[in-house]
CSV table of C-alpha atoms and ligand atoms in Angstrom, one decimal:
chain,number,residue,atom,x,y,z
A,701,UNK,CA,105.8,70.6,88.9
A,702,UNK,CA,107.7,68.9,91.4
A,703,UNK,CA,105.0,67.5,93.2
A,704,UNK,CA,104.2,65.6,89.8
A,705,UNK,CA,108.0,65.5,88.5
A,706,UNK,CA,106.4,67.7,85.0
A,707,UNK,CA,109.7,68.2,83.6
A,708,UNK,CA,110.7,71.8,82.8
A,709,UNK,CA,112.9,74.7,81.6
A,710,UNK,CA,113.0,77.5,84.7
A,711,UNK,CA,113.2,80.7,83.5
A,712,UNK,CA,114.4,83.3,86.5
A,713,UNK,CA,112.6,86.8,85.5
A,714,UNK,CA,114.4,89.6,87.2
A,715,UNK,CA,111.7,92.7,87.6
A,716,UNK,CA,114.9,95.2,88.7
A,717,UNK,CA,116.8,93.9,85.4
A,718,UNK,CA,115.4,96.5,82.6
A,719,UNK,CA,115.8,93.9,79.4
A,720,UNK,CA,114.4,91.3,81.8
A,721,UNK,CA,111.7,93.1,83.0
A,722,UNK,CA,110.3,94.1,79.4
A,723,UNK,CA,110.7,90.5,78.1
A,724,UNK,CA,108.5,89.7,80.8
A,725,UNK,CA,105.7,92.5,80.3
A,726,UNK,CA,105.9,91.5,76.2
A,727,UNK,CA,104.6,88.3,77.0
A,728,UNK,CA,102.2,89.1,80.0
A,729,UNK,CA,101.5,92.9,80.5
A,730,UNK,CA,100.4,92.5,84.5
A,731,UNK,CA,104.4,91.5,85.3
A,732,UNK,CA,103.3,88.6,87.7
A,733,UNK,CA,105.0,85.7,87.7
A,734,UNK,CA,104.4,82.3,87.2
A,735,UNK,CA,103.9,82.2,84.3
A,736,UNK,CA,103.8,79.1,82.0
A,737,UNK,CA,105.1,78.5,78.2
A,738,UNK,CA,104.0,75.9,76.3
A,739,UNK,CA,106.2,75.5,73.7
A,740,UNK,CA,104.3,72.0,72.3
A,741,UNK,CA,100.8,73.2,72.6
A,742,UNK,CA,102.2,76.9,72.0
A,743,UNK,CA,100.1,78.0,74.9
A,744,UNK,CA,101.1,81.1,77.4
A,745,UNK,CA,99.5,80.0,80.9
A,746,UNK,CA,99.4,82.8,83.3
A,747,UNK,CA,97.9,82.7,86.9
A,748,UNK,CA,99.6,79.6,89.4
A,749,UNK,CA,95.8,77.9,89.8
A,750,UNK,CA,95.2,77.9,86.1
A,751,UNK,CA,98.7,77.0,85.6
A,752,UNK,CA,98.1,73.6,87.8
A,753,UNK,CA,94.8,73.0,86.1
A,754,UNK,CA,96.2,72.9,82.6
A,755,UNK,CA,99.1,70.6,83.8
A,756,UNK,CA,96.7,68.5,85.4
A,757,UNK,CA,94.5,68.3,82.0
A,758,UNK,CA,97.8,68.3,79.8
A,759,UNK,CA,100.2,66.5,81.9
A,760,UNK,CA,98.7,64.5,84.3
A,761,UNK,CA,101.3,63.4,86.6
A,762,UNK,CA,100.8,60.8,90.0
A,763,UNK,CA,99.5,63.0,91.7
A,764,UNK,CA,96.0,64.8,90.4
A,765,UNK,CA,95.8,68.2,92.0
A,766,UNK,CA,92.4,69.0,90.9
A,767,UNK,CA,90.1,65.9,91.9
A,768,UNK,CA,87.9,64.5,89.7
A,769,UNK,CA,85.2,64.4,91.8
A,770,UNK,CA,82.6,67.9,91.1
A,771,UNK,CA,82.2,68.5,94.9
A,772,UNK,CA,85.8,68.5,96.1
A,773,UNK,CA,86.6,70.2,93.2
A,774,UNK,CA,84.6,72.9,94.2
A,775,UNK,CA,85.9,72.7,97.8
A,776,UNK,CA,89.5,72.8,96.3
A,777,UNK,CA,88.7,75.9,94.1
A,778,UNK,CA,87.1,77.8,97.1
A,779,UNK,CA,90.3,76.9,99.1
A,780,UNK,CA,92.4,77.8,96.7
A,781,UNK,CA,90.8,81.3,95.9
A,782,UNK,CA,90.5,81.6,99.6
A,783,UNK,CA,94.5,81.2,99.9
A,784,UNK,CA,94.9,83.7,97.3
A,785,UNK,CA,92.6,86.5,98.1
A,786,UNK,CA,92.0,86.3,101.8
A,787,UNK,CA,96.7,85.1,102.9
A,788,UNK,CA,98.0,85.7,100.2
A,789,UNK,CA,96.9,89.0,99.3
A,790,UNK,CA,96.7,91.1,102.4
A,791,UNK,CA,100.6,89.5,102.8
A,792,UNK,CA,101.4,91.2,99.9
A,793,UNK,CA,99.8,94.4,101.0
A,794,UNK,CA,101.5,94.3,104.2
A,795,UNK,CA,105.0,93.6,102.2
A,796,UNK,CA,104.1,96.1,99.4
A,797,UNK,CA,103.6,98.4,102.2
A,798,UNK,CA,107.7,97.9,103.5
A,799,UNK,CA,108.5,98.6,100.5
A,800,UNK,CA,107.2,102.3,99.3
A,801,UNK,CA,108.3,105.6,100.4
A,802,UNK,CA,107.6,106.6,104.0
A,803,UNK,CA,105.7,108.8,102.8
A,804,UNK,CA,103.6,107.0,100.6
A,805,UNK,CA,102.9,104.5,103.5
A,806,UNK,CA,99.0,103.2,103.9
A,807,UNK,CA,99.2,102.4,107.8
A,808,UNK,CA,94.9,102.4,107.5
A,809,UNK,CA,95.5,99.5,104.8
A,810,UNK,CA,98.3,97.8,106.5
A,811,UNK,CA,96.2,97.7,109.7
A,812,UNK,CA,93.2,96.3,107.8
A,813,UNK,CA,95.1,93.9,105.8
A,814,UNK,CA,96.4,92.6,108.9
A,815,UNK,CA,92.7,92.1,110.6
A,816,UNK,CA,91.8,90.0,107.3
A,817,UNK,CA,94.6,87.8,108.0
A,818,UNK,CA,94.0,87.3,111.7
A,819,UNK,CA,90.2,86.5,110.2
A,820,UNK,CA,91.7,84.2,107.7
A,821,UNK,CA,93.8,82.7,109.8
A,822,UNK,CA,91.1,81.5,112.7
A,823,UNK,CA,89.1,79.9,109.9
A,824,UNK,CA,92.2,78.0,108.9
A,825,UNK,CA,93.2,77.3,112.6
A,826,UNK,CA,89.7,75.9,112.8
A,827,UNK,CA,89.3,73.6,109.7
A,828,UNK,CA,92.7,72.3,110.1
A,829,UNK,CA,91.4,70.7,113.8
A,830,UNK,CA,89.8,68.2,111.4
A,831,UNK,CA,91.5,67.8,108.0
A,832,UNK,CA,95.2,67.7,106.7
A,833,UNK,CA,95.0,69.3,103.7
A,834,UNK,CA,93.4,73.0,102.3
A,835,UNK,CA,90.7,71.0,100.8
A,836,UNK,CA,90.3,68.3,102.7
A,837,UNK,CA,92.3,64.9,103.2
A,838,UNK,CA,94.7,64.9,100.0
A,839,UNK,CA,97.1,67.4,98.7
A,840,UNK,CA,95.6,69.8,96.0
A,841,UNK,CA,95.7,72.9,94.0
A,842,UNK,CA,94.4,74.7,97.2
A,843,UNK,CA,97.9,73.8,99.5
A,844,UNK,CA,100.1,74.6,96.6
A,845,UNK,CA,98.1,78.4,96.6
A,846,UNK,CA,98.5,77.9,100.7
A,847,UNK,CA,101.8,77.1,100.9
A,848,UNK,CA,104.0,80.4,99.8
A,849,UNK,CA,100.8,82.9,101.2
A,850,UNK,CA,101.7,81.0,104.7
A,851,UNK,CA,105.4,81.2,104.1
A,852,UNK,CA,105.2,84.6,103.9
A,853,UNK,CA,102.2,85.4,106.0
A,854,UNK,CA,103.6,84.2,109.3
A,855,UNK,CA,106.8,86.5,108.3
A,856,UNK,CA,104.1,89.4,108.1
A,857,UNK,CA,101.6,88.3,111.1
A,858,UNK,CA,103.1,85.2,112.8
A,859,UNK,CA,100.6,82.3,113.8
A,860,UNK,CA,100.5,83.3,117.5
A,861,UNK,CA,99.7,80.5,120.8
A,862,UNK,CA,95.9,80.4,119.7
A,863,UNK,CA,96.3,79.1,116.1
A,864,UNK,CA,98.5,75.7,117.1
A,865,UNK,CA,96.3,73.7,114.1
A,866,UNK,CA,97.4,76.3,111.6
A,867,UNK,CA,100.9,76.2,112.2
A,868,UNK,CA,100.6,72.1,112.1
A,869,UNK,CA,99.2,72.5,108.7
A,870,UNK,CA,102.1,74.6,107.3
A,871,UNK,CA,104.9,72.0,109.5
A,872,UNK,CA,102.8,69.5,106.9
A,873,UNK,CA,103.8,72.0,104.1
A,874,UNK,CA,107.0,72.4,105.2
A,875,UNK,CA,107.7,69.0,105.3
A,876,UNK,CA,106.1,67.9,101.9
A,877,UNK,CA,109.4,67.4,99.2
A,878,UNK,CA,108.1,69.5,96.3
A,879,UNK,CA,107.4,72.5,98.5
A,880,UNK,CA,110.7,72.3,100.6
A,881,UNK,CA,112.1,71.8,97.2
A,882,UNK,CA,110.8,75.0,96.2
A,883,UNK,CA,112.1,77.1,99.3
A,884,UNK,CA,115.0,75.4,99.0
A,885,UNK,CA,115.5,77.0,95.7
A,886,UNK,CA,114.3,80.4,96.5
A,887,UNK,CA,116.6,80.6,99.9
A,888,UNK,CA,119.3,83.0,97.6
A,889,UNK,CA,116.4,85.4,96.9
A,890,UNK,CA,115.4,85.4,100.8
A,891,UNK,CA,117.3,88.8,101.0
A,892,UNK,CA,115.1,90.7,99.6
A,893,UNK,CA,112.4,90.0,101.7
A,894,UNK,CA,111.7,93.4,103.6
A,895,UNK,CA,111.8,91.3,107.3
A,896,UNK,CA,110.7,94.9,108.9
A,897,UNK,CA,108.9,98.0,108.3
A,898,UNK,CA,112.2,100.3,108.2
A,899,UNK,CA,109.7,102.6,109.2
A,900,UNK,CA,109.0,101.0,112.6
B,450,GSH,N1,97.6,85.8,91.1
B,450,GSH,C1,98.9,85.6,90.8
B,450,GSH,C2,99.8,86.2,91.8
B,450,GSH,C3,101.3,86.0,91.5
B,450,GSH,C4,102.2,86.9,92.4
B,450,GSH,O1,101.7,87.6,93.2
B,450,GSH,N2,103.5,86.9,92.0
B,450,GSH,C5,104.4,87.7,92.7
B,450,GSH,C6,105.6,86.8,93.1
B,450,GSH,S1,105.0,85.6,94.2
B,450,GSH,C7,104.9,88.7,91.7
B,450,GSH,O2,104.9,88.4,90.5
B,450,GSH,N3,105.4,89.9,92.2
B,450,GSH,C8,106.0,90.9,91.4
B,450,GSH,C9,105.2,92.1,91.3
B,450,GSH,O3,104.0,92.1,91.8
B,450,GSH,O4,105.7,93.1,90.8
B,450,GSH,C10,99.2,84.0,90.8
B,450,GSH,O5,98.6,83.3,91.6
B,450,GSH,O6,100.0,83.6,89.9
């Protein structure tokens, strides 16, 4: 939304807030947010990708996020879901993880969560020798799903000497307005990051 200056209303859902937590699940059950309300098209958009699709298609802004052209799109969606299930999801395993019991810990999944990132993040390291962006020379769908699994990622499993391209990539992020916007906004939350395993 800031990228493309879509106005909107910002709703904060708090998950350890009881009423706020089952206003959430009322209007989406799986209790992960973004999610988007439409209130002119009275459409509920869950899910951040599809979320920037429909504003692209609804709202178009400057700034398409999802080219127009078939074969870029489908680079951008592979990036994108490559951000989401290969970063962003072993991150959150590896955070989930800080957060349960000690004895409910899953050191076998933590450990293997942590080898997919390394994978994941030599293939970035590699592709960003060459391009700027996730998906190839413009800003997309696929840096907006890169830019918080990175921002948390290196907090999990920092870049490390041998990936110098990959940490380029996320200075790029880091320095693009709508997503230091976006940190900027989430700094008060930053506490509640588990920044260790208390168990370590
Ligand atoms: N696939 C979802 C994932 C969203 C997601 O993981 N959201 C996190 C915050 S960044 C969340 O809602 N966490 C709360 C929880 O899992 O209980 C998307 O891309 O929108």
């Amino acid at each position: 939304m800031y990228e493309n200056g879509t106005p909107f209303e910002p709703r904060i859902v708090d998950l350890s807030d009881e009423a706020s937590r089952a206003a959430f699940l009322r209007l989406w059950p799986i209790g992960k947010f973004p999610v988007l309300r439409d209130e002119a098209r009275d459409r509920l958009v869950p899910e951040s990708s599809v979320i920037i699709e429909y504003l692209d298609r609804h709202y178009p802004g400057p700034a398409p996020l999802m080219p127009a052209d078939p074969d870029l799109a489908l680079k951008t969606r592979l990036a994108d879901r490559f951000y989401d299930l290969y970063v962003h999801e072993p991150m959150q395993k590896i955070v989930g993880d800080r957060l349960r019991p000690a004895s409910e810990r899953d050191a076998f999944g933590v450990a293997q969560a942590k080898a997919r990132l390394q994978t994941a993040y030599a293939m970035i390291d590699a592709e960003m020798a060459t391009q700027m962006w996730a998906a190839g020379e413009t800003f997309t769908l696929a840096d907006c799903a890169a830019a918080p699994a990175l921002f948390y990622g290196r907090l999990v499993l920092p870049f490390g000497d041998a990936h110098l391209n990959l940490a380029r990539y996320f200075a790029r992020l880091m320095d693009r307005p709508s997503f230091a916007r976006a940190v900027a906004e989430a700094k008060p939350y930053f506490g509640l990051f588990p920044q260790e395993d208390a168990a370590a």
